[in-house]
Short mmCIF file of C-alpha atoms in Angstrom, two decimals:
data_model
loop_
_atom_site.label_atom_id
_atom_site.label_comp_id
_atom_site.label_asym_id
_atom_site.label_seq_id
_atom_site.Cartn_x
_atom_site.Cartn_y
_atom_site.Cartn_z
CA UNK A 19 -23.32 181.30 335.50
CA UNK A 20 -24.49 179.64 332.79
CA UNK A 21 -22.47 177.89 330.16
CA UNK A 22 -21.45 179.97 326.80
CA UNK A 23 -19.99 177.89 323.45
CA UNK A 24 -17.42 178.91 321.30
CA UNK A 25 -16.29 176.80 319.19
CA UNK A 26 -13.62 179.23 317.37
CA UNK A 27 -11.37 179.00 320.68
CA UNK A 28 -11.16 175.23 320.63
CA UNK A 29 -8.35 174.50 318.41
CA UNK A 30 -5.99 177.31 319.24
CA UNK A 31 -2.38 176.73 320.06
CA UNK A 32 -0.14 178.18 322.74
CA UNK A 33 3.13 178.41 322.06
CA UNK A 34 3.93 179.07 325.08
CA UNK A 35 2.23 175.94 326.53
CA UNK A 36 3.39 174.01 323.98
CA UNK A 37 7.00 174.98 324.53
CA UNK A 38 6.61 174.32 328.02
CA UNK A 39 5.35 170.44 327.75
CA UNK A 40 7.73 169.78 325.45
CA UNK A 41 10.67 171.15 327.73
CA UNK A 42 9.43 169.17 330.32
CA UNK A 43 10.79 165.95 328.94
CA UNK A 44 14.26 167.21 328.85
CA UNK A 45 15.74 164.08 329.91
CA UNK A 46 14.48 161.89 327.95
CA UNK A 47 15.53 164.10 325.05
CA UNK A 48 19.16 163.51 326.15
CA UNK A 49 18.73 159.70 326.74
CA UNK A 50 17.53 159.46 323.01
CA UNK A 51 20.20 162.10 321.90
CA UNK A 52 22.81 160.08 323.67
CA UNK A 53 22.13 156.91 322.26
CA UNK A 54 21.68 157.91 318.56
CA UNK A 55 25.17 159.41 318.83
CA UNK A 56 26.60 156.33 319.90
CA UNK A 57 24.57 154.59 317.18
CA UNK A 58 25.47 156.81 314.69
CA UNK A 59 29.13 157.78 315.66
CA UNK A 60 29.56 153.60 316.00
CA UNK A 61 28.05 153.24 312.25
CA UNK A 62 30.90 155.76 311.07
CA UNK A 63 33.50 153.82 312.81
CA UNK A 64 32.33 150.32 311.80
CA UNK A 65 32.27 151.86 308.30
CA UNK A 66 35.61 152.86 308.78
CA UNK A 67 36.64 149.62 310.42
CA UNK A 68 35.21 147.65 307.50
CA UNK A 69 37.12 150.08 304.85
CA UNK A 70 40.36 149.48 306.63
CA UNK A 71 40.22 146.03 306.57
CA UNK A 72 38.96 145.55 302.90
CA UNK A 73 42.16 147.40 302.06
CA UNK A 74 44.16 145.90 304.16
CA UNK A 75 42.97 142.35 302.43
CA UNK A 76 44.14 144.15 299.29
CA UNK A 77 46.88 146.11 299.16
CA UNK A 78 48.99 144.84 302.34
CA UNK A 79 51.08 141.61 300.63
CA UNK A 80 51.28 144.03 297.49
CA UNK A 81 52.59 146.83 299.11
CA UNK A 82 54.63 145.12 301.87
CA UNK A 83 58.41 146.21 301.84
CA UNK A 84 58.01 147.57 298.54
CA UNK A 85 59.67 151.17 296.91
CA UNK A 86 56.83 152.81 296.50
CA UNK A 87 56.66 152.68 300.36
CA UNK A 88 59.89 153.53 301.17
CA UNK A 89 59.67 156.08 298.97
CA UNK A 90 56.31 157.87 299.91
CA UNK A 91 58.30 157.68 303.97
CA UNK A 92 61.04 159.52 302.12
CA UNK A 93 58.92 162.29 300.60
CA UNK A 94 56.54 162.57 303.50
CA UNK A 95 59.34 162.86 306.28
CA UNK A 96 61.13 165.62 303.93
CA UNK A 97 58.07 167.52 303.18
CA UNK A 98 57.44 167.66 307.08
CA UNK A 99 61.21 168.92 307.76
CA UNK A 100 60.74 171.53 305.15
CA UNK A 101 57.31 172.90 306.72
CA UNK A 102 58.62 172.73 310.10
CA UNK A 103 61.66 174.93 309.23
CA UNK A 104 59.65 177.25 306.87
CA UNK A 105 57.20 177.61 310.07
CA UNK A 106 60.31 178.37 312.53
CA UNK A 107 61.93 180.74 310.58
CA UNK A 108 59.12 182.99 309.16
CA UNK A 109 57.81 182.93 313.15
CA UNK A 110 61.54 184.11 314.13
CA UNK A 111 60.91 187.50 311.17
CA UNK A 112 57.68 188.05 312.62
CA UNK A 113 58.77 188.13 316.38
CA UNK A 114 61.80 190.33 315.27
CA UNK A 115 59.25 192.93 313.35
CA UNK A 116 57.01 192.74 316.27
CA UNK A 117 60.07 193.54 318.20
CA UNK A 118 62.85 195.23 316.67
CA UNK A 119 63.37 199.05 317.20
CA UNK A 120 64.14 200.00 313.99
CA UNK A 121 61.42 197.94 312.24
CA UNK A 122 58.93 200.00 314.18
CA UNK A 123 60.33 203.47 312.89
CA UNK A 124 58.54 205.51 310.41
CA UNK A 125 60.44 204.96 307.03
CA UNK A 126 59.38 208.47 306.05
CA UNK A 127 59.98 210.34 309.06
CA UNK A 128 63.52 209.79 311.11
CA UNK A 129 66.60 210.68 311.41
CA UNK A 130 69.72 209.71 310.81
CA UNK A 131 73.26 211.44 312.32
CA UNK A 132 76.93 210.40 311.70
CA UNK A 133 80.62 211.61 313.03
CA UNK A 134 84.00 210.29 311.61
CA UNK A 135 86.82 210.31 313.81
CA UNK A 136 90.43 210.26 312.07
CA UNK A 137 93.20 208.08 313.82
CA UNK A 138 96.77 208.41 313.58
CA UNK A 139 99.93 206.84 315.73
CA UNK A 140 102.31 209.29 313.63
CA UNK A 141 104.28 206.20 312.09
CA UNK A 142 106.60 207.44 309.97
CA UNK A 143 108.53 204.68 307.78
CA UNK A 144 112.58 205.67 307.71
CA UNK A 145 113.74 204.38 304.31
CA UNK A 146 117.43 204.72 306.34
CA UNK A 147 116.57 201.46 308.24
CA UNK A 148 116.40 197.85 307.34
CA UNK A 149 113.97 197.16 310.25
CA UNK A 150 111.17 199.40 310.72
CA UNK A 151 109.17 200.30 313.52
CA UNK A 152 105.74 198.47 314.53
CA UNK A 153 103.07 199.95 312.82
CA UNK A 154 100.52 200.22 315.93
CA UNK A 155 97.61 202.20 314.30
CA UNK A 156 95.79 199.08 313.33
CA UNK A 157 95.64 197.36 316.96
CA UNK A 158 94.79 200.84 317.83
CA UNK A 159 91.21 200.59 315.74
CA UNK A 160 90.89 197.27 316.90
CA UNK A 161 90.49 198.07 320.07
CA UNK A 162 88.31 200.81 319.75
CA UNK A 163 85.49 198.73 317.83
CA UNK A 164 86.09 196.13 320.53
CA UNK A 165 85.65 198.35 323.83
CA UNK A 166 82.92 200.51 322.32
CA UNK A 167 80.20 198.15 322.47
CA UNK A 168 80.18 196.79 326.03
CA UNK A 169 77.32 196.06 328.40
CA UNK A 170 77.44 199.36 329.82
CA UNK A 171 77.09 200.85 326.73
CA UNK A 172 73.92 198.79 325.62
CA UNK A 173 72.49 199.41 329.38
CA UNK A 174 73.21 203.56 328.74
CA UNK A 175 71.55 202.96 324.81
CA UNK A 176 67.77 201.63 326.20
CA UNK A 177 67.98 203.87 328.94
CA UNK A 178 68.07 206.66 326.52
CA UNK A 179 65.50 205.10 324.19
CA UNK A 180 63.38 204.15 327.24
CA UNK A 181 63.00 200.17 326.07
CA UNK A 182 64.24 197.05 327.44
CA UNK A 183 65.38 195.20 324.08
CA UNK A 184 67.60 192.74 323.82
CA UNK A 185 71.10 194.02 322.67
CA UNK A 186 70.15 192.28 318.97
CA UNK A 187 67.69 195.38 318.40
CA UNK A 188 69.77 197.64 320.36
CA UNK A 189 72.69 197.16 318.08
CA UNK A 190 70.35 198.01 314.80
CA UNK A 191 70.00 201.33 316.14
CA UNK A 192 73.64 202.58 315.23
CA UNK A 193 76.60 201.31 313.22
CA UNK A 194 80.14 201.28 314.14
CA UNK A 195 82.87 200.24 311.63
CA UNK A 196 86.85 201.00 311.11
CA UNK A 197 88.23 202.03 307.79
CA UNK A 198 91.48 200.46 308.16
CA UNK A 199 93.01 201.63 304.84
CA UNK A 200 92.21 204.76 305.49
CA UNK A 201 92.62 205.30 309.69
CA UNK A 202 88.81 205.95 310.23
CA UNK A 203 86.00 205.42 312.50
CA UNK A 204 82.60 206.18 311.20
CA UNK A 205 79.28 206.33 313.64
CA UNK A 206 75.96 206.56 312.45
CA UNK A 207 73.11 206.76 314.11
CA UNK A 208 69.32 206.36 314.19
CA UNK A 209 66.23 207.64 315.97
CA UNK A 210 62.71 208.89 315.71
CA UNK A 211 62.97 212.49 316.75
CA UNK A 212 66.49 214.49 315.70
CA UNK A 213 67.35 215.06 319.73
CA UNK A 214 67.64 211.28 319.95
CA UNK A 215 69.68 210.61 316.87
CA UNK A 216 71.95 212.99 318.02
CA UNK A 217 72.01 211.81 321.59
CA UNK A 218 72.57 208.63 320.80
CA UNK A 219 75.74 209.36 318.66
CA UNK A 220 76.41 211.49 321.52
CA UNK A 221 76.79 208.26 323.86
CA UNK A 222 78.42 206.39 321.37
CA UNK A 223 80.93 208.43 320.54
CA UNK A 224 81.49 209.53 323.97
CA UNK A 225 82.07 205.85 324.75
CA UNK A 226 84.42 205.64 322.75
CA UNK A 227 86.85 208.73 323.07
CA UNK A 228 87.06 207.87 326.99
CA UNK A 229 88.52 204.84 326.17
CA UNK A 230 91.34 206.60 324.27
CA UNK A 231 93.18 206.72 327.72
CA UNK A 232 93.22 202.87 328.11
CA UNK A 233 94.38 202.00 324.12
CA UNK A 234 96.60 204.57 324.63
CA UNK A 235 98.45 203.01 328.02
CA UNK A 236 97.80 199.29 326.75
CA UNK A 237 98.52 199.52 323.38
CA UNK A 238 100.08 202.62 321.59
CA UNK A 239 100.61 206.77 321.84
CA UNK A 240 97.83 207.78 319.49
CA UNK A 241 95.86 211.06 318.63
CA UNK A 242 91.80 210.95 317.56
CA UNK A 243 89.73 213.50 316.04
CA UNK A 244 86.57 214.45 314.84
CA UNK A 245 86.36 215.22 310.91
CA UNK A 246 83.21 215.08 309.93
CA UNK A 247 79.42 215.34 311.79
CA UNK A 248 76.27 215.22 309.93
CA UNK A 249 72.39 215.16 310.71
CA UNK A 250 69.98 214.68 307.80
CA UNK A 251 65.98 213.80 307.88
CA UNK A 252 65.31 211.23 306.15
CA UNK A 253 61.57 211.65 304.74
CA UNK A 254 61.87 209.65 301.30
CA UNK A 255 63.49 207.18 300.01
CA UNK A 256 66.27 208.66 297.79
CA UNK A 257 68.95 206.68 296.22
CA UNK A 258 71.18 209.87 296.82
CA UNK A 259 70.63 209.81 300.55
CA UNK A 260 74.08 209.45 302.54
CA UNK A 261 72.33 207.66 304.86
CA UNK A 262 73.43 204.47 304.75
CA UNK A 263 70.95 203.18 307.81
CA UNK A 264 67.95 202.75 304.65
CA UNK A 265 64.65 201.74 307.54
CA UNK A 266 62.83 201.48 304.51
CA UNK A 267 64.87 199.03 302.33
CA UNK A 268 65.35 197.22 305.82
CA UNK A 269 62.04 196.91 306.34
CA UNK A 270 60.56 196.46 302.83
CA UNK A 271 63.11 193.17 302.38
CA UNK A 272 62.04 191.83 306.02
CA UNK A 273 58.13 192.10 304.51
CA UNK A 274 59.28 190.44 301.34
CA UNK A 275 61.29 187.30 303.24
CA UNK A 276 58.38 187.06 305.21
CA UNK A 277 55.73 186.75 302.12
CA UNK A 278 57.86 184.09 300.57
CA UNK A 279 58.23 182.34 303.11
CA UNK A 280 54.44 182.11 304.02
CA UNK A 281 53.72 181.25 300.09
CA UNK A 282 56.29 178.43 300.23
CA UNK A 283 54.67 177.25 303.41
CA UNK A 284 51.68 177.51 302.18
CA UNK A 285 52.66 175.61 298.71
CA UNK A 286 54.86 172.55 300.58
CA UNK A 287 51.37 171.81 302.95
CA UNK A 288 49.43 171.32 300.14
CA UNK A 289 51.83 168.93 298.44
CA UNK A 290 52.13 167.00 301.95
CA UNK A 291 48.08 167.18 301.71
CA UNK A 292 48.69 165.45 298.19
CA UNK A 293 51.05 163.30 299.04
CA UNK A 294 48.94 161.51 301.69
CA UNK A 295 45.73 161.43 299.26
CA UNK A 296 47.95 159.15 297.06
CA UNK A 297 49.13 157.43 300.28
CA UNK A 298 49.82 153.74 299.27
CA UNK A 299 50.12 152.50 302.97
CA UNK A 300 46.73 151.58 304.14
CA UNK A 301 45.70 153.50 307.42
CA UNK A 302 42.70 153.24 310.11
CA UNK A 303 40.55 156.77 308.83
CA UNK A 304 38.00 157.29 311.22
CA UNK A 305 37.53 160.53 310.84
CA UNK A 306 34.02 161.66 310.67
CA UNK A 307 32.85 159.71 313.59
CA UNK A 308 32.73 162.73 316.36
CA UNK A 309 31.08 164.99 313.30
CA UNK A 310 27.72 161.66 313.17
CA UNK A 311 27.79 161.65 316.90
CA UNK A 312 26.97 165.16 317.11
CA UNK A 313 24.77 164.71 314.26
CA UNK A 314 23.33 161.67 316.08
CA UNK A 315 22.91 163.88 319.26
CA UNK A 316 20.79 166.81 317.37
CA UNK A 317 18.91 164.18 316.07
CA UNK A 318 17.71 162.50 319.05
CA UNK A 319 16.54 165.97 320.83
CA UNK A 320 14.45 167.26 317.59
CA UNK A 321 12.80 163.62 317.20
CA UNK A 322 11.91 163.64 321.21
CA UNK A 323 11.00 167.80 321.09
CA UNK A 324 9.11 166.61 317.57
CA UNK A 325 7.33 163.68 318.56
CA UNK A 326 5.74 165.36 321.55
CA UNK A 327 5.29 168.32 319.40
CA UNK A 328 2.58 166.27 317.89
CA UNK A 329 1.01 165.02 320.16
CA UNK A 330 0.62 168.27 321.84
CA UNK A 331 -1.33 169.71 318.42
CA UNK A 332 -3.01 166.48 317.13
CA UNK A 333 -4.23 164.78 320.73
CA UNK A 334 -8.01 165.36 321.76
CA UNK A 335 -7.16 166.49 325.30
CA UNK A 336 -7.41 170.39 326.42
CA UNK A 337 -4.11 171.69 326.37
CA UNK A 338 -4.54 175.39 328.38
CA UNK A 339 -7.05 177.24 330.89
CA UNK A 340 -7.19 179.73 328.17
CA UNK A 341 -8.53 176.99 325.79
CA UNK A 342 -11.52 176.46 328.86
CA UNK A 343 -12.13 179.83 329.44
CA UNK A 344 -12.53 180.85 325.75
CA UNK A 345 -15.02 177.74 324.94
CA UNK A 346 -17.28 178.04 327.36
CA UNK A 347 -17.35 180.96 329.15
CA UNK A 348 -16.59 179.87 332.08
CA UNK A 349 -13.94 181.70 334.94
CA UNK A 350 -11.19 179.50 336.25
CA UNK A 351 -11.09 178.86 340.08
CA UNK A 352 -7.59 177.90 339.60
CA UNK A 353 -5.72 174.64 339.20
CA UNK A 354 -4.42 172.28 342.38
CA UNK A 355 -1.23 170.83 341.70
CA UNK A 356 0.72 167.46 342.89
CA UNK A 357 3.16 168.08 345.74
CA UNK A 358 5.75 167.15 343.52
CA UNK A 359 9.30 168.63 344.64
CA UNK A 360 11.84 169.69 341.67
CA UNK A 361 14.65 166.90 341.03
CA UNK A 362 16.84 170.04 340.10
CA UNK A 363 17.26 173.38 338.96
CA UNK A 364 16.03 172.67 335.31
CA UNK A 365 13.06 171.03 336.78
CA UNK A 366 11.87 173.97 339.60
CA UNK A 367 12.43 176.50 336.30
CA UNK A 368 10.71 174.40 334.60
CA UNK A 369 7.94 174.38 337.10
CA UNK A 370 7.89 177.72 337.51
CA UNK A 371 7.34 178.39 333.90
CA UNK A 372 4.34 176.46 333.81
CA UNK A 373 2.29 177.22 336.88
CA UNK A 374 4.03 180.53 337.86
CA UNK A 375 3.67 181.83 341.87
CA UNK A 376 1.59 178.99 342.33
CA UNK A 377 4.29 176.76 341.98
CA UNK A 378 5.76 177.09 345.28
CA UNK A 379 2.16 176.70 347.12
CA UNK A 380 1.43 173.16 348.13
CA UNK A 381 -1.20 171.52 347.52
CA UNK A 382 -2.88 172.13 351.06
CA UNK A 383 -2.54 175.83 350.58
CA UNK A 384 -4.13 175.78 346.93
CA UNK A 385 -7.04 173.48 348.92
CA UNK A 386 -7.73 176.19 351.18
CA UNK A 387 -7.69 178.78 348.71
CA UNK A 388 -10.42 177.06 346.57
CA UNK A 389 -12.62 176.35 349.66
CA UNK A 390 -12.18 180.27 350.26
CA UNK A 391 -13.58 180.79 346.67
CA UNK A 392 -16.53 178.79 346.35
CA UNK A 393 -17.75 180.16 349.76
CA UNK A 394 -17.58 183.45 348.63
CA UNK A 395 -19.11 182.46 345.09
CA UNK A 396 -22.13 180.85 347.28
CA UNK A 397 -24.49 183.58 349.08
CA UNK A 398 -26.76 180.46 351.02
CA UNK A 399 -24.49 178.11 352.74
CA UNK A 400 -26.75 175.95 352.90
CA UNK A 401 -27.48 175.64 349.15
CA UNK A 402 -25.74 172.27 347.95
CA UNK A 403 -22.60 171.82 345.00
CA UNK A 404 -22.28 169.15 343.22
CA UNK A 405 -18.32 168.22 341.95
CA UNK A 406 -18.71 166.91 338.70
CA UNK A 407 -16.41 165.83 335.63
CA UNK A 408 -14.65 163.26 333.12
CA UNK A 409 -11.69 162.79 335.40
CA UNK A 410 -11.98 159.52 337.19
CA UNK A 411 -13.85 159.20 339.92
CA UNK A 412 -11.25 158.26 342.62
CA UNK A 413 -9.48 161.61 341.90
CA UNK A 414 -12.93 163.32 341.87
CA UNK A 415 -13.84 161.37 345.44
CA UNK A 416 -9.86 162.58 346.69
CA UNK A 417 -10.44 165.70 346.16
CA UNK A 418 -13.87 166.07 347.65
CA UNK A 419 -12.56 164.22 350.89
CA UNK A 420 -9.86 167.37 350.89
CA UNK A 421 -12.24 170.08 350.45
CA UNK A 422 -14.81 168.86 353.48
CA UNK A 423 -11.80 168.21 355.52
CA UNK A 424 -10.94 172.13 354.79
CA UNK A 425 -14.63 173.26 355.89
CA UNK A 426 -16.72 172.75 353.03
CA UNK A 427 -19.73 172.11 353.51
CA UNK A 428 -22.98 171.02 351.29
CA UNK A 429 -20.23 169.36 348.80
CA UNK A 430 -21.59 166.27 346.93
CA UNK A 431 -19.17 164.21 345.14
CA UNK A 432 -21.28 163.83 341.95
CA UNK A 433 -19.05 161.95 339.39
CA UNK A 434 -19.41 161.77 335.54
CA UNK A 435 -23.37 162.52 334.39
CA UNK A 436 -22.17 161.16 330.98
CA UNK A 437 -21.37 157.66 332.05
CA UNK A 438 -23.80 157.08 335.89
CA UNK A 439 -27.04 157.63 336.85
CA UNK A 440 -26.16 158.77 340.44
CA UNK A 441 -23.92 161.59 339.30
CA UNK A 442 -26.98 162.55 336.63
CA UNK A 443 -29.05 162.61 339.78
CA UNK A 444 -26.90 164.36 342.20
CA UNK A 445 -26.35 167.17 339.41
CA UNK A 446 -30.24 167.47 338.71
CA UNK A 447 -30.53 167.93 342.26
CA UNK A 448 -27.91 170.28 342.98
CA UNK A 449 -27.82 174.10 343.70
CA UNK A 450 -24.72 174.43 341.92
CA UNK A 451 -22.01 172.94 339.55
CA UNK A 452 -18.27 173.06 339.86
CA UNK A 453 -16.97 171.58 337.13
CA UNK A 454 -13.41 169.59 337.56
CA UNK A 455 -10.58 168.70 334.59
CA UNK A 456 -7.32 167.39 334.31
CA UNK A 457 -5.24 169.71 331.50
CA UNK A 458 -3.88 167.39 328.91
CA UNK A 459 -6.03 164.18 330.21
CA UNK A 460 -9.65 165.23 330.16
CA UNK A 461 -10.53 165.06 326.30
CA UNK A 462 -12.17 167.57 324.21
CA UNK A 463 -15.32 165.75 322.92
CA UNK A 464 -16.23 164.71 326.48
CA UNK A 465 -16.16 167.94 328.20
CA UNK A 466 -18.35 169.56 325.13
CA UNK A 467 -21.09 166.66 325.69
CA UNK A 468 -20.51 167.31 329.89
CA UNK A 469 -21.00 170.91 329.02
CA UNK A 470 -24.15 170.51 326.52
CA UNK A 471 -25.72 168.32 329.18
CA UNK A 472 -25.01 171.10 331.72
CA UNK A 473 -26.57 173.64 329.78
CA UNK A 474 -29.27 171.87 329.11
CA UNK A 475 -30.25 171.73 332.70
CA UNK A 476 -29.98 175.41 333.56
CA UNK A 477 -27.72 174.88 336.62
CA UNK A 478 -25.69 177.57 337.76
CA UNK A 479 -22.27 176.84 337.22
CA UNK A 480 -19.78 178.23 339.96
CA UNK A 481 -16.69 177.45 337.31
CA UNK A 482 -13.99 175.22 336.34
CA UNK A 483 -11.35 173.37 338.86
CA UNK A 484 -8.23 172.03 337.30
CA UNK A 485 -6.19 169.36 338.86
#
C-alpha cells in the first residue's frame, strides 16, 4: 500500500483523547490541589492571625476592664436569652398546631353540641331558725367537675376520636364548667362530623350522671337534670353563634402569636448580628479560611487538567491512531501496550477508556496477534519486512526480538532511514515496510519526512504499529 498525504487531518483534536490523557494524571491533580489549599487556606489564617494581633496591639490596654465591655457582655448575653426564649416558645405553638385536635378542624365545617344539667339539694332557708342548715349544693358541683374528667374518661375520649393525644389536646375538645350562682353544669362539645359531637357529649355527660350515686352517698341527697341540649353547624364565623368553642378565633390568634413571635425573632438576631459588628473586644476571625482552601483545591486540579491541556494541543507529537490513519492513508495493525497492571479502580477505568478490550490482553497476546497479521498481509513468506521508525532503536530492536521469537520470519530490524545509513539500506532493500510509532512521543515533522522518504521509494507499506 502505498503512502497517501493529507494534510487537513493533521491538526485535529479528540476530545475524547484529550480528556483521557488528561484524566490520567489524576493524582497529581490532587497533590497540587492539596497543597494550594493548604497554601491558600494558611494565607487566610496568617491574614487573620496578623489582623488579630494588630488589634490586639491596639485596642487591648484601651479596652481592658473598661464599661463599654462590660456593657456590650450585658447586651450580648440578654439579646441571646431573649432569642433563645423567642425560639422555645414559638417551637412549643408550632408543635401544638402540628398536634392539637382542634387546631386541625375545619373552621368552616364542624360541629359544635351542648347540654345543661340543673342541680338542686332542695335547701330551703327557715327564717324560724337562728342556725340554718348546711347549704350542700355547692360541694355537690364541686365534685362533679372534679370526678368528670378522670383518666378513664380521657382513655374512653381518644378511643372515640381514634387518636392517641395527650390529655392537653384531648381536653380542647369539650368544655366543662359549673355555674355556681345559678346551680348549673354546662357541656359543650366539639367534633368534625355531627355523630361525633354528639357522641362525645354523650360520654361526657354520661360520665358524669353515673357519678351522681357516689356525690350523692359521700357528700349530699341531690337531684340532676337535663334542661337544655343543642347541636348547631358551625360553617361561618358569626358573632351571633352560641357556640362558644370559636376553632376559628382559636386558631386565627395561635397563627397570629406565632407570626409575632417569628418577626421578633427575626428582629432581636439581627440586632445581636449588630451588636457583634460594633464588638469592641478584639476576637481571633478566621473565618474564610475553609472557603480559600476549597478555592485553593479547585485551583490546583484546573491548573494540572490546564497545563496538560496544553500540551496535549500545542506539542508536535501525534496524539491519536485516527490522526495516522487520516494523514497518510495508512490501516492500523493495532497498538502493543506495556504490561502495566492498574494501581486501582480509577486507574483500570482509566485504562479501559483509553485502549478499550485490548486493555486486558497482555502484551504477549497483542505480540501474537500482530505476527498473525502481517503473515496474512504477506502472500510470499519468503519476501523480507523491514521494521522501521523514529522511535528509538532499542525499543525498535525489543520489539523485533519479540516478533521472531513468536514465528516471524524474514523480519529485519531496519531502524530510522532519516538519521543511518543501514536502516536507509535495509529499507531500499526490503519487500515490505511496517512502519512503528509511539502515540504522544514520535513527533509530527519526523514521521511526515519518514513518510515522504517512504513514498519516494515505492515500497509497499504493510501499515502502521503503535507501541
Amino acid at each position: 500500500m502505498q503512502v497517501q498525504f493529507n494534510r487537513e487531518e493533521e491538526m485535529e483534536i479528540d476530545l475524547r483523547d484529550l480528556f483521557v490523557t488528561v484524566v490520567k494524571h489524576w493524582r497529581r491533580a490532587l497533590v497540587w490541589a492539596a497543597v494550594l489549599a493548604v497554601l491558600m487556606g494558611g494565607f487566610r489564617l496568617l491574614r487573620a492571625y496578623n489582623s488579630y494581633k494588630s488589634q490586639m496591639m491596639d485596642e487591648q490596654e484601651k479596652l481592658e476592664n473598661s464599661f463599654e465591655i462590660w456593657e456590650y457582655e450585658q447586651n450580648e448575653a440578654k439579646l441571646e436569652e431573649t432569642i433563645s426564649r423567642t425560639e422555645e416558645k414559638r417551637d412549643q405553638i408550632a408543635e401544638y398546631q402540628r398536634d392539637s385536635m382542634l387546631m386541625n378542624l375545619d373552621p368552616y365545617d364542624y360541629y359544635w353540641a351542648t347540654a345543661t344539667y340543673y342541680v338542686t339539694t332542695n335547701y330551703q332557708i327557715n327564717p324560724e331558725l337562728g342556725l340554718q342548715d348546711v347549704n350542700y349544693t355547692d360541694s355537690v358541683l364541686a365534685a362533679y367537675s372534679r370526678m368528670v374528667v378522670d383518666n378513664a374518661l380521657y382513655d374512653q375520649i381518644r378511643s372515640l376520636l381514634g387518636m392517641d393525644s395527650d390529655d392537653r389536646y384531648v381536653s380542647e375538645m369539650f368544655r366543662f364548667y359549673v355555674n355556681y350562682d345559678a346551680d348549673m353544669i354546662t357541656i359543650e362539645a366539639v367534633g368534625a362530623t355531627e355523630a361525633k359531637a354528639k357522641e362525645l357529649l354523650s360520654v361526657i355527660s354520661g360520665k358524669m350522671l353515673s357519678t351522681s350515686d357516689t356525690i350523692t352517698r359521700e357528700i349530699h341527697q341531690h337531684d340532676i337534670k337535663a334542661i337544655t341540649e343543642k347541636n348547631e353547624h358551625i360553617n361561618y364565623d358569626d358573632a351571633n353563634s352560641s357556640a362558644s368553642i370559636k376553632v376559628r378565633t382559636t386558631q386565627e390568634s395561635y397563627t397570629d402569636e406565632y407570626l409575632n413571635l417569628n418577626q421578633q425573632l427575626l428582629e432581636n438576631q439581627e440586632e445581636l448580628i449588630d451588636l457583634k459588628k460594633e464588638s469592641p473586644i478584639v476576637t481571633f476571625n478566621a473565618s474564610g479560611v475553609i472557603k480559600y482552601a476549597i478555592v485553593g483545591f479547585a485551583g490546583g486540579i484546573f491548573l494540572v487538567c490546564f497545563w496538560y491541556a496544553v500540551v496535549y494541543v500545542l506539542g508536535g507529537s501525534v496524539k491519536t491512531e485516527e490522526e495516522l490513519r487520516g494523514a497518510y492513508g495508512l490501516p492500523i495493525l493495532g497498538r502493543i501496550y506495556k504490561d502495566e497492571k492498574p494501581k486501582g479502580r480509577i486507574d483500570a477505568r482509566i485504562r479501559h477508556l483509553e485502549h478499550g478490550e485490548l486493555a486486558a490482553r497482555t502484551k504477549e497476546q497483542i505480540s501474537e496477534l500482530m505476527v498473525a497479521r502481517m503473515s496474512a498481509m504477506v502472500a510470499d513468506p519468503g519476501e523480507s519486512i523491514a521494521l522501521v521508525g523514529t522511535i528509538p532503536d532499542e525499543t525498535l530492536k525489543a520489539l523485533c526480538e519479540v516478533f521472531k521469537g513468536k514465528g516471524a520470519r524474514n523480519l529485519v530490524c531496519a531502524g530510522n532511514p532519516l538519521l543511518d545509513a543501514p536502516a536507509m539500506e535495509a529499507v531500499t532493500s526490503a519487500d515490505h515496510i511496517l512502519i512503528v510509532e509511539k502515540l504522544g512521543a514520535s513527533r509530527r515533522t519526523e514521521i511526515q519526512s519518514e513518510m515522504e522518504l517512504i513514498s519516494s521509494l515505492s515500497k509497499d507499506v504493510l501499515g502502521i504499529l503503535l507501541v
